[in-house]
Tab-separated table of C-alpha atoms in Angstrom:
chain	number	residue	atom	x	y	z
A	1	ASN	CA	15.380	-5.117	13.542
A	2	ALA	CA	15.552	-5.151	9.755
A	3	GLY	CA	11.831	-4.908	9.348
A	4	VAL	CA	10.671	-6.219	5.939
A	5	THR	CA	13.340	-7.136	3.496
A	6	GLN	CA	12.931	-7.969	-0.180
A	7	THR	CA	15.336	-9.347	-2.782
A	8	PRO	CA	16.241	-8.667	-5.456
A	9	LYS	CA	15.772	-4.902	-5.794
A	10	PHE	CA	15.780	-5.063	-9.579
A	11	GLN	CA	15.233	-7.917	-12.044
A	12	VAL	CA	14.938	-8.278	-15.784
A	13	LEU	CA	13.387	-11.487	-17.169
A	14	LYS	CA	12.584	-12.784	-20.592
A	15	THR	CA	9.062	-13.916	-21.384
A	16	GLY	CA	8.528	-17.475	-20.158
A	17	GLN	CA	11.240	-17.469	-17.488
A	18	SER	CA	10.342	-18.213	-13.891
A	19	MET	CA	11.696	-16.664	-10.712
A	20	THR	CA	11.044	-16.165	-7.042
A	21	LEU	CA	10.878	-12.819	-5.274
A	22	GLN	CA	11.962	-13.160	-1.664
A	23	CYS	CA	10.333	-11.466	1.295
A	24	ALA	CA	11.239	-11.803	4.966
A	25	GLN	CA	10.194	-9.996	8.160
A	26	ASP	CA	11.650	-10.137	11.680
A	27	MET	CA	8.729	-8.610	13.571
A	28	ASN	CA	6.882	-11.891	14.195
A	29	HIS	CA	3.929	-10.642	12.179
A	30	GLU	CA	1.298	-13.228	11.339
A	31	TYR	CA	-0.134	-11.381	8.281
A	32	MET	CA	1.973	-10.987	5.150
A	33	SER	CA	0.974	-9.895	1.676
A	34	TRP	CA	2.219	-9.181	-1.783
A	35	TYR	CA	1.119	-6.171	-3.865
A	36	ARG	CA	1.957	-4.988	-7.323
A	37	GLN	CA	1.951	-1.331	-8.213
A	38	ASP	CA	1.360	-0.017	-11.705
A	39	PRO	CA	1.050	3.616	-12.882
A	40	GLY	CA	-2.475	4.872	-12.276
A	41	MET	CA	-3.567	1.625	-10.664
A	42	GLY	CA	-2.524	1.984	-7.067
A	43	LEU	CA	-1.488	-1.057	-5.022
A	44	ARG	CA	-3.251	-4.294	-5.919
A	45	LEU	CA	-3.216	-7.346	-3.691
A	46	ILE	CA	-1.765	-10.469	-5.301
A	47	HIS	CA	-1.706	-13.078	-2.513
A	48	TYR	CA	-1.752	-12.937	1.263
A	49	SER	CA	-1.137	-15.150	4.297
A	50	VAL	CA	-2.695	-14.968	7.756
A	51	GLY	CA	-0.080	-17.302	9.247
A	52	ALA	CA	2.358	-20.130	8.512
A	53	GLY	CA	0.795	-22.729	6.287
A	54	ILE	CA	-2.131	-20.565	5.233
A	55	THR	CA	-2.280	-18.585	1.982
A	56	ASP	CA	-5.112	-17.085	-0.053
A	57	GLN	CA	-5.625	-15.175	-3.282
A	58	GLY	CA	-6.033	-11.454	-3.555
A	59	GLU	CA	-7.329	-9.255	-6.389
A	60	VAL	CA	-4.787	-10.268	-9.102
A	61	PRO	CA	-3.396	-13.760	-8.339
A	62	ASN	CA	-3.115	-15.184	-11.840
A	63	GLY	CA	0.429	-16.114	-12.841
A	64	TYR	CA	1.724	-16.043	-9.289
A	65	ASN	CA	2.171	-18.678	-6.549
A	66	VAL	CA	3.056	-18.242	-2.852
A	67	SER	CA	3.812	-20.429	0.086
A	68	ARG	CA	4.337	-19.742	3.829
A	69	SER	CA	6.342	-22.436	5.426
A	70	THR	CA	7.600	-20.134	8.239
A	71	THR	CA	6.257	-17.027	9.965
A	72	GLU	CA	9.235	-15.027	8.708
A	73	ASP	CA	9.248	-15.815	4.940
A	74	PHE	CA	6.714	-15.316	2.170
A	75	PRO	CA	8.168	-15.822	-1.283
A	76	LEU	CA	6.342	-14.961	-4.471
A	77	ARG	CA	6.909	-17.138	-7.522
A	78	LEU	CA	6.323	-16.118	-11.111
A	79	LEU	CA	5.639	-19.300	-12.974
A	80	SER	CA	6.087	-18.129	-16.575
A	81	ALA	CA	6.834	-14.439	-16.787
A	82	ALA	CA	4.805	-12.290	-19.188
A	83	PRO	CA	5.289	-8.572	-20.142
A	84	SER	CA	2.032	-7.792	-18.303
A	85	GLN	CA	3.874	-8.694	-15.092
A	86	THR	CA	6.283	-5.792	-15.469
A	87	SER	CA	5.645	-3.857	-12.287
A	88	VAL	CA	6.902	-2.844	-8.901
A	89	TYR	CA	6.299	-5.573	-6.290
A	90	PHE	CA	5.913	-4.770	-2.609
A	91	CYS	CA	5.808	-7.215	0.253
A	92	ALA	CA	4.167	-6.081	3.500
A	93	SER	CA	3.509	-7.522	6.938
A	94	SER	CA	1.360	-6.675	9.927
A	95	TYR	CA	0.155	-8.183	13.171
A	96	LEU	CA	-3.362	-8.586	11.770
A	97	ALA	CA	-4.795	-7.921	8.253
A	98	GLU	CA	-6.524	-4.731	9.351
A	99	ASN	CA	-3.548	-3.250	11.221
A	100	GLU	CA	-0.840	-0.881	9.903
A	101	GLN	CA	1.184	-2.661	7.255
A	102	PHE	CA	4.928	-2.381	7.050
A	103	PHE	CA	6.336	-2.490	3.533
A	104	GLY	CA	9.581	-3.758	2.112
A	105	PRO	CA	11.599	-1.578	-0.281
A	106	GLY	CA	10.112	-3.188	-3.378
A	107	THR	CA	11.359	-5.185	-6.345
A	108	ARG	CA	11.294	-3.546	-9.779
A	109	LEU	CA	10.664	-6.236	-12.363
A	110	THR	CA	10.818	-5.909	-16.091
A	111	VAL	CA	9.720	-8.701	-18.404
A	112	LEU	CA	10.909	-8.453	-21.954
B	1	ARG	CA	-17.370	1.640	-8.533
B	2	LYS	CA	-13.905	1.328	-7.053
B	3	GLU	CA	-13.719	0.276	-3.381
B	4	VAL	CA	-11.564	3.276	-2.555
B	5	GLU	CA	-11.520	6.386	-4.720
B	6	GLN	CA	-9.226	9.379	-4.605
B	7	ASP	CA	-8.661	12.419	-6.788
B	8	PRO	CA	-5.274	11.522	-8.406
B	9	GLY	CA	-4.283	15.197	-8.691
B	10	PRO	CA	-1.618	16.457	-8.968
B	11	PHE	CA	-2.188	19.132	-6.433
B	12	ASN	CA	0.340	21.913	-6.977
B	13	VAL	CA	0.490	24.299	-4.029
B	14	PRO	CA	2.946	26.962	-2.782
B	15	GLU	CA	4.837	26.550	0.500
B	16	GLY	CA	2.748	27.518	3.455
B	17	ALA	CA	-0.565	26.604	1.790
B	18	THR	CA	-3.257	24.497	3.318
B	19	VAL	CA	-4.335	21.568	1.182
B	20	ALA	CA	-7.105	18.977	1.712
B	21	PHE	CA	-7.521	15.537	0.198
B	22	ASN	CA	-10.723	13.531	0.177
B	23	CYS	CA	-11.262	9.866	-0.264
B	24	THR	CA	-14.500	7.827	-0.569
B	25	TYR	CA	-14.992	4.182	0.158
B	26	SER	CA	-17.756	1.769	-0.771
B	27	ASN	CA	-17.849	-0.752	2.062
B	28	SER	CA	-20.047	0.568	4.855
B	29	ALA	CA	-18.748	-2.171	7.192
B	30	SER	CA	-15.090	-0.938	7.042
B	31	GLN	CA	-13.570	-0.362	10.441
B	32	SER	CA	-9.908	0.527	9.716
B	33	PHE	CA	-8.858	3.685	7.985
B	34	PHE	CA	-5.389	5.000	7.250
B	35	TRP	CA	-3.452	7.549	5.276
B	36	TYR	CA	-0.146	6.397	3.907
B	37	ARG	CA	2.561	8.484	2.256
B	38	GLN	CA	4.619	7.271	-0.672
B	39	ASP	CA	7.687	9.091	-1.962
B	40	CYS	CA	8.691	8.613	-5.548
B	41	ARG	CA	9.756	4.989	-6.212
B	42	LYS	CA	9.803	4.184	-2.486
B	43	GLU	CA	7.617	1.939	-0.325
B	44	PRO	CA	4.448	3.330	1.266
B	45	LYS	CA	4.708	4.346	4.943
B	46	LEU	CA	1.964	4.976	7.441
B	47	LEU	CA	1.243	8.650	7.884
B	48	MET	CA	-1.579	8.319	10.368
B	49	SER	CA	-4.526	6.165	11.322
B	50	VAL	CA	-7.968	7.722	11.104
B	51	TYR	CA	-10.319	7.489	14.063
B	52	SER	CA	-14.002	8.215	14.273
B	53	SER	CA	-13.474	11.257	16.410
B	54	GLY	CA	-10.908	12.704	14.056
B	55	ASN	CA	-7.261	13.001	14.948
B	56	GLU	CA	-4.422	15.434	14.548
B	57	ASP	CA	-0.656	15.017	14.350
B	58	GLY	CA	1.156	18.279	14.107
B	59	ARG	CA	0.236	19.914	10.782
B	60	PHE	CA	-1.856	16.912	9.686
B	61	THR	CA	-5.512	16.379	10.511
B	62	ALA	CA	-7.526	13.366	9.522
B	63	GLN	CA	-11.332	13.166	9.597
B	64	LEU	CA	-13.757	10.262	9.094
B	65	ASN	CA	-17.385	10.671	8.026
B	66	ARG	CA	-19.022	7.297	8.269
B	67	ALA	CA	-22.479	8.494	7.120
B	68	SER	CA	-21.041	9.775	3.843
B	69	GLN	CA	-18.297	7.184	3.700
B	70	TYR	CA	-15.431	9.533	3.161
B	71	ILE	CA	-12.121	10.241	4.790
B	72	SER	CA	-10.192	13.564	4.564
B	73	LEU	CA	-6.636	14.598	5.218
B	74	LEU	CA	-5.793	18.232	5.809
B	75	ILE	CA	-2.175	19.486	5.622
B	76	ARG	CA	-1.517	22.939	7.030
B	77	ASP	CA	1.532	25.122	6.413
B	78	SER	CA	2.770	22.885	3.589
B	79	LYS	CA	6.480	22.215	3.370
B	80	LEU	CA	8.588	21.235	0.351
B	81	SER	CA	9.157	17.934	2.091
B	82	ASP	CA	5.395	17.168	2.001
B	83	SER	CA	5.637	16.560	-1.742
B	84	ALA	CA	4.641	12.921	-2.164
B	85	THR	CA	1.696	10.699	-3.088
B	86	TYR	CA	-0.872	10.227	-0.323
B	87	LEU	CA	-2.706	6.935	-0.241
B	88	CYS	CA	-6.086	6.419	1.340
B	89	VAL	CA	-6.508	2.926	2.803
B	90	VAL	CA	-9.610	1.160	4.065
B	91	ASN	CA	-10.248	-2.424	5.133
B	92	ASP	CA	-12.571	-4.715	3.132
B	93	GLU	CA	-15.129	-7.219	4.456
B	94	GLY	CA	-12.391	-9.816	5.010
B	95	GLY	CA	-10.245	-7.381	6.977
B	96	LYS	CA	-7.708	-6.894	4.208
B	97	LEU	CA	-6.531	-3.355	3.422
B	98	ILE	CA	-7.592	-1.800	0.103
B	99	PHE	CA	-5.494	1.038	-1.198
B	100	GLY	CA	-6.714	3.982	-3.254
B	101	GLN	CA	-4.670	4.973	-6.262
B	102	GLY	CA	-3.207	7.922	-4.423
B	103	THR	CA	-3.238	11.677	-4.662
B	104	GLU	CA	-0.076	13.389	-5.808
B	105	LEU	CA	1.017	16.551	-3.991
B	106	SER	CA	3.678	18.905	-5.189
B	107	VAL	CA	4.688	21.771	-2.947
B	108	LYS	CA	6.558	24.593	-4.743
B	109	PRO	CA	8.762	27.285	-3.236
């Protein structure tokens, strides 16, 4: 099993550009989530999904969209990148929201 | 008040030392408690779940005090390889996990 995979590992964008961060898991987990991690801030929840076709907002959803068309995939879209979105993005999955979460390796995003 | 609060450290300890981390949480209805470990620039990984009765895994002991709403992690006989950031995690009212900002540990020879 690959676990949770994320692509790309690194990305540099210019302000105003859009892009999609990919996340996939092969553990048949229902719950998937996206976090961003900034120095001194810990992990903050952006969006989450409790199953295919169902998504909801987390603590810091502005500027991001998600969709969950399959159990395996949970892409995160940046609509119009801003320097404030420079961060490390982690995707995670678990059987249920309150269970142990398995994290992908992260995407390091810089917005210039 | 933050939902999950930790002392950010850093804690600098010599090899072989015993070190303890505390974490407080605000939601009295929380039912799931974890300690995660995060190495520099890597993804967080589960260290151990925390149960009401307390639990131990080798050199690591986790305790939960529901009345005072805090969780602790004790590391005995610290190793150089224990150097990392330790994240306290608690579920919120909707079940989602809330992460503390982490406590940095540096074990020196």
